XYZ file of C-alpha atoms in Angstrom:
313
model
C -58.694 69.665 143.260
C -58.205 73.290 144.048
C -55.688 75.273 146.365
C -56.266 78.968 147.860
C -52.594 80.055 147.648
C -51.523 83.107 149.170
C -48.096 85.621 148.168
C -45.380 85.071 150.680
C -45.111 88.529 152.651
C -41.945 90.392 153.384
C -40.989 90.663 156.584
C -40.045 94.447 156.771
C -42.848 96.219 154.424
C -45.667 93.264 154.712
C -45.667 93.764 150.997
C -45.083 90.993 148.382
C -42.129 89.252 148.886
C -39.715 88.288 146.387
C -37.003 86.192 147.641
C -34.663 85.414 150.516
C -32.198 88.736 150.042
C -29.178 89.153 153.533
C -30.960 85.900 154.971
C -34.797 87.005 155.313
C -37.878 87.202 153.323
C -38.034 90.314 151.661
C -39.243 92.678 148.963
C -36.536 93.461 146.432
C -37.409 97.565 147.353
C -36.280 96.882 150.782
C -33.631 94.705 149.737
C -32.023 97.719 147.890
C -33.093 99.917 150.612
C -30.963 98.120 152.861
C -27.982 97.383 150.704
C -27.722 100.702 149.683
C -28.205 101.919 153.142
C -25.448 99.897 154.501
C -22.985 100.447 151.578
C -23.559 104.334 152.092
C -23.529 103.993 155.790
C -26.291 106.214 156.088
C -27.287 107.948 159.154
C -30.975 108.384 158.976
C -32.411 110.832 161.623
C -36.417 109.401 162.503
C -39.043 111.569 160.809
C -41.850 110.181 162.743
C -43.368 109.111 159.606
C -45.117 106.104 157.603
C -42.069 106.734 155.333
C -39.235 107.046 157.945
C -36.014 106.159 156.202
C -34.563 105.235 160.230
C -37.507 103.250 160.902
C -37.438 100.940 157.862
C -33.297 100.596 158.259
C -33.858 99.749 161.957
C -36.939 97.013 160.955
C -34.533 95.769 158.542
C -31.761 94.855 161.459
C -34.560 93.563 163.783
C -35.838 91.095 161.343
C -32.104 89.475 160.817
C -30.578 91.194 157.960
C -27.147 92.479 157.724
C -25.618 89.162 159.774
C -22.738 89.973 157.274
C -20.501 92.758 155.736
C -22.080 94.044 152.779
C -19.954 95.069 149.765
C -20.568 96.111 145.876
C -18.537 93.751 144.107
C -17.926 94.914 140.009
C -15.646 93.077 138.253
C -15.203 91.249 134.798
C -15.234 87.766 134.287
C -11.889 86.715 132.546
C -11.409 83.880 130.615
C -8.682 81.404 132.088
C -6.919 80.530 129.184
C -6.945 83.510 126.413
C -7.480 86.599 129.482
C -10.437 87.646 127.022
C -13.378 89.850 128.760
C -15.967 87.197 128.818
C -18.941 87.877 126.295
C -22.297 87.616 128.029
C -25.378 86.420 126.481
C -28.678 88.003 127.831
C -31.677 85.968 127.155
C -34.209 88.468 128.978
C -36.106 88.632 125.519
C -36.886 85.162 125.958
C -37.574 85.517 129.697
C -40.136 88.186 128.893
C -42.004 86.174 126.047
C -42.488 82.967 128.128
C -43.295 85.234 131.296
C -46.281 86.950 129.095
C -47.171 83.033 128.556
C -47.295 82.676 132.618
C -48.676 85.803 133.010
C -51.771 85.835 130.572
C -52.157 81.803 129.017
C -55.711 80.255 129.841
C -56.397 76.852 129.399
C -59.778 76.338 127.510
C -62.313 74.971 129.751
C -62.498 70.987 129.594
C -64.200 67.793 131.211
C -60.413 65.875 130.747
C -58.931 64.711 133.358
C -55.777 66.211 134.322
C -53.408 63.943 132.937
C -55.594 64.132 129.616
C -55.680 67.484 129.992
C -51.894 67.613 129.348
C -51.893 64.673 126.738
C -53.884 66.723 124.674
C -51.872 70.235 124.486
C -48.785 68.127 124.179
C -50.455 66.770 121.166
C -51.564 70.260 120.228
C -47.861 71.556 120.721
C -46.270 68.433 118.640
C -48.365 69.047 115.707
C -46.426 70.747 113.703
C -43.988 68.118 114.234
C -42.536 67.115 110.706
C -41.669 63.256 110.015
C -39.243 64.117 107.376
C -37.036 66.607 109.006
C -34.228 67.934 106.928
C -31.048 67.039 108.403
C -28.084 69.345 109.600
C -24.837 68.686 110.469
C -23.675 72.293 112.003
C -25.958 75.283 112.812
C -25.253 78.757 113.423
C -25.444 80.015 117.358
C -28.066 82.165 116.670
C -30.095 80.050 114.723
C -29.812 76.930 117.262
C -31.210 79.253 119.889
C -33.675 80.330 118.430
C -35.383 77.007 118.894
C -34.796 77.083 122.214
C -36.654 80.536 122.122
C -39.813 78.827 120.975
C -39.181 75.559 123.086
C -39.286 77.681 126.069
C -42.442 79.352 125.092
C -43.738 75.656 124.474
C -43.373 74.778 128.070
C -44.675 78.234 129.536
C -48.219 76.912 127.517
C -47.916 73.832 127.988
C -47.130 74.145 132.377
C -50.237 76.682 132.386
C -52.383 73.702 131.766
C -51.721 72.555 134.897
C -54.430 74.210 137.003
C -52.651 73.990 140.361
C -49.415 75.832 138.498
C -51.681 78.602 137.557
C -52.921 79.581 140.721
C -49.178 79.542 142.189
C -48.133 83.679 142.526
C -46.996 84.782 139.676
C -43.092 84.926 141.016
C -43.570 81.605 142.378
C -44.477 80.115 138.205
C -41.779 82.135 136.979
C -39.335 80.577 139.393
C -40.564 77.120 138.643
C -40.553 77.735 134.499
C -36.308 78.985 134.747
C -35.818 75.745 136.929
C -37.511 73.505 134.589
C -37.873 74.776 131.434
C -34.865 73.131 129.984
C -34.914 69.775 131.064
C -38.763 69.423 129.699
C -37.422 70.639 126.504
C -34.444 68.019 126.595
C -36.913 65.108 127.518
C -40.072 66.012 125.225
C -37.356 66.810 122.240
C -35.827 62.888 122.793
C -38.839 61.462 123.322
C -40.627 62.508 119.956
C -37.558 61.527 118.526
C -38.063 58.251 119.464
C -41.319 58.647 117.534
C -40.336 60.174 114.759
C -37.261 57.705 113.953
C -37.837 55.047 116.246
C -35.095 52.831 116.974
C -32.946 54.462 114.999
C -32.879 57.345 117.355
C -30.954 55.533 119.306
C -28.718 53.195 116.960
C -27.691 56.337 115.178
C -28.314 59.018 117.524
C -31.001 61.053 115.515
C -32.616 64.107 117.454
C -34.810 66.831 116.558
C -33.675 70.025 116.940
C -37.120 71.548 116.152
C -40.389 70.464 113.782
C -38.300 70.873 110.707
C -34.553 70.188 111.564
C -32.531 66.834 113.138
C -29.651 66.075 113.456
C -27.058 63.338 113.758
C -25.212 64.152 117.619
C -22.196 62.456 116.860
C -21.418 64.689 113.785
C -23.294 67.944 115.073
C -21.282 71.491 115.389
C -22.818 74.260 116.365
C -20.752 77.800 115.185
C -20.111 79.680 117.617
C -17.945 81.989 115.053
C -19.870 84.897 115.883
C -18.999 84.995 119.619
C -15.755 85.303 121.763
C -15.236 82.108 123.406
C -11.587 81.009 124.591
C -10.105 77.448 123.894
C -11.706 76.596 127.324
C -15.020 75.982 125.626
C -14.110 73.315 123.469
C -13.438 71.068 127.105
C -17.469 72.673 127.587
C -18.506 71.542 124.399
C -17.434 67.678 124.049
C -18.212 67.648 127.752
C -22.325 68.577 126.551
C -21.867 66.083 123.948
C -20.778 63.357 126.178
C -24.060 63.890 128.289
C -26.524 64.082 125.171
C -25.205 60.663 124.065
C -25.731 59.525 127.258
C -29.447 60.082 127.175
C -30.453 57.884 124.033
C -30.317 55.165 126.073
C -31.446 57.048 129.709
C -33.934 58.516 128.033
C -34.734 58.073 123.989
C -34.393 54.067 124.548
C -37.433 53.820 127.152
C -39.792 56.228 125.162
C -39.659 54.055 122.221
C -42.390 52.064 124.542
C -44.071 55.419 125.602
C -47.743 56.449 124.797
C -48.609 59.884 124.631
C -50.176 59.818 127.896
C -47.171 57.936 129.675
C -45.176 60.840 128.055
C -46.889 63.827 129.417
C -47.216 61.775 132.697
C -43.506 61.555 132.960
C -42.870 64.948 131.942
C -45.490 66.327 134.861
C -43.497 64.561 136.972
C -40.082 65.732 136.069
C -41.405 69.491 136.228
C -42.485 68.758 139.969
C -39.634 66.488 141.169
C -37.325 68.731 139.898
C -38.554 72.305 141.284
C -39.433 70.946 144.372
C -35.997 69.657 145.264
C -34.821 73.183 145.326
C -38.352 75.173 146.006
C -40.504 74.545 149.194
C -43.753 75.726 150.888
C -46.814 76.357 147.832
C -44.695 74.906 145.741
C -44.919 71.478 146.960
C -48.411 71.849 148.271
C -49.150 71.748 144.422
C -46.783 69.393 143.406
C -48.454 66.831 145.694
C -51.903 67.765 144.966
C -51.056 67.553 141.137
C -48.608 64.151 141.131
C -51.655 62.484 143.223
C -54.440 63.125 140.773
C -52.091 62.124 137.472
C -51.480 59.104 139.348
C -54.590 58.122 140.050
C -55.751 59.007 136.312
C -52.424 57.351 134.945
C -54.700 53.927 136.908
C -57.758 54.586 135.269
C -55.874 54.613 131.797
C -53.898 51.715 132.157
C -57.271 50.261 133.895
C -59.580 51.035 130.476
C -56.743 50.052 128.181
C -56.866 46.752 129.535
C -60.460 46.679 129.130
C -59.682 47.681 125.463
C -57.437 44.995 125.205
C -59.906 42.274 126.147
C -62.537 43.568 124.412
C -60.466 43.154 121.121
C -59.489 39.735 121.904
C-alpha cells in the first residue's frame, strides 16, 4: 500500500514548515524573523513589497504568534552538588551520518512482503554478529558510544525499509528516527542476546554491547574519567542500571521464544507505537497503513508455519 504525503505548510510564508515555534506552524526563517523582531522591538515601516519586513511581522501576529512575552534566555547549566559548568556532549556528528541514511538509503527492489522485507535486512544488519564475543567489564566513554554511533546508523537503514517511512517528508523521518532510535537499539541489542547466550542472558545478565563485545550488567562500568561529571551522576548511573536489569526479564526473557520474523514484527511495532504517541497527522496515517499489512503478513506466517508443521508430522 502506498500514501501521497504532502509537507506541512507554514502558516506565514506557505513555505515548508518545520515545527510548532510561539504556538503555530511555522518555518524556522520566520520563526527567527519573529523572535528577533520582537526581542529588538522593531518598528518596520511597510515597503509595499513581496519582501516587506511590516507585512511578514504583522502576518506573524494574525496567525497567533506572540500570545506570550518573548525573551533570550543564556545561561549555564550548573551542577547541583559540585557548582561545576556542566560539560555538554554534542552528538550532531551522529545526527548527520544517520540523517544522510534517511536522506539517501534505498531499499533494493523485492517481491517480500513487508514484514519479510524487514526480517531480511535485520538479518542482513545482524550478520556480523559474533557468537563468541569477548567480554568486558568497564569501557571507556568514548569507546561505548561509539557503538551507539553505528547502532543508530543501523536503525536509519534498517527504518528506510519501511516503504511508507520513506515517503514521510524528510523532517517528518528525522523526527521519528531521534524519537525511536534508541529504544530499537535497546530491544534488537537484548533480543539477539537472547540468541546469542540464550538463557543465560537472563540468569546472568549477558548483553551485547556490539558484534564483538558483551558484557556482564551487574559488573559493567563505563569511565567516564575523561568528562566532568559531579557526584550527582553516580544517583544517574545505578538509577540506568536498575532499569537495564529490569529488562532481562521485560524483554530478553520473552525473545528467548522469538523468531526472526516475530522480532522485526515487534520492533516495527515499537517504532510506530512509540512516535505516534507523541507525533500526529502523516505520521500515523503510516503507522496504520504499515502495522495493518505486518499484521496481516505476521497471519500468513504463523498460517504456513503451521502448514510446515503438519507437513513434517
Amino acid at each position: 500500500m502506498s500514501l501521497t504525503y504532502t509537507a506541512s505548510l507554514c502558516v506565514v510564508c506557505q513555505k515548508e514548515a518545520h515545527g510548532y515555534h510561539f504556538g503555530v506552524l511555522t518555518c524556522r526563517a520566520c520563526a527567527m524573523f519573529f523572535s528577533r523582531s520582537r526581542f529588538r522591538k522593531e518598528d518596520y515601516t511597510c515597503q509595499k513589497s513581496s519582501t516587506c519586513k511590516h507585512c511578514r511581522l504583522r502576518r506573524c501576529e494574525e496567525v497567533g504568534m506572540g500570545t506570550g512575552e518573548v525573551r533570550r534566555v543564556s545561561y549555564s547549566v550548573i551542577d547541583p552538588i559540585t557548582k561545576r559548568k556542566t560539560d555538554w556532549i554534542h552528538i550532531d556528528t551522529l545526527i548527520s551520518r544517520a540523517k544522510k541514511v534517511l536522506e539517501e538509503f534505498q531499499a533494493p527492489p523485492t517481491s517480500l512482503n513487508p514484514l519479510q522485507q524487514l526480517t531480511g535486512a535485520l538479518k542482513k544488519l545482524r550478520s556480523g554478529q559474533s557468537f563468541q564475543p569477548k567480554f568486558e567489564e568497564s569501557m571507556a566513554f568514548d569507546d561505548y558510544f561509539s557503538h551507539w554511533k553505528k547502532f543508530m546508523v543501523r536503525a536509519a537503514e534498517w527504518m528506510m525499509h519501511m516503504n511508507q517511512f520513506g515517503e514521510l517528508p524528510i523532517q517528518e523521518r528525522i523526527s521519528i528516527f531521534k524519537i525511536t532510535w534508541a529504544v530499537w537499539r535497546r530491544f534488537e541489542r537484548h533480543s539477539m542476546s537472547s540468541v546469542v547466550f540464550g538463557k543465560r542472558c537472563c540468569d546472568e545478565k549477558l548483553l551485547l554491547v556490539s558484534d564483538d563485545v558483551a558484557t556482564r550488567i551487574t559488573d559493567f562500568q563505563v569511565d567516564y574519567s575523561d568528562l566532568t561529571i559531579g557526584n550527582g551522576f553516580d544517583w544517574f548511573r545505578s538509577s540506568v542500571r536498575l532499569n537495564l536489569l529490569r529488562l532481562f526479564d521485560t524483554v530478553s526473557r520473552p525473545c528467548l521464544y522469538l523468531s526472526d520474523t516475530e522480532v522485526a514484527f515487534a520492533l516495527t511495532h515499537i517504532v510506530w507505537r512509540y512516535a505516534s504517541r507523541k507525533l500526529l497527522g502523516q505520521t500515523l496515517q503510516a503507522a496504520d497503513s504499515i502495522l495493518a499489512e505486518i499484521s496481516e503478513n505476521l497471519h500468513d506466517y504463523y498460517q504456513n508455519e503451521l502448514k510446515d508443521r503438519e507437513l513434517c508430522s
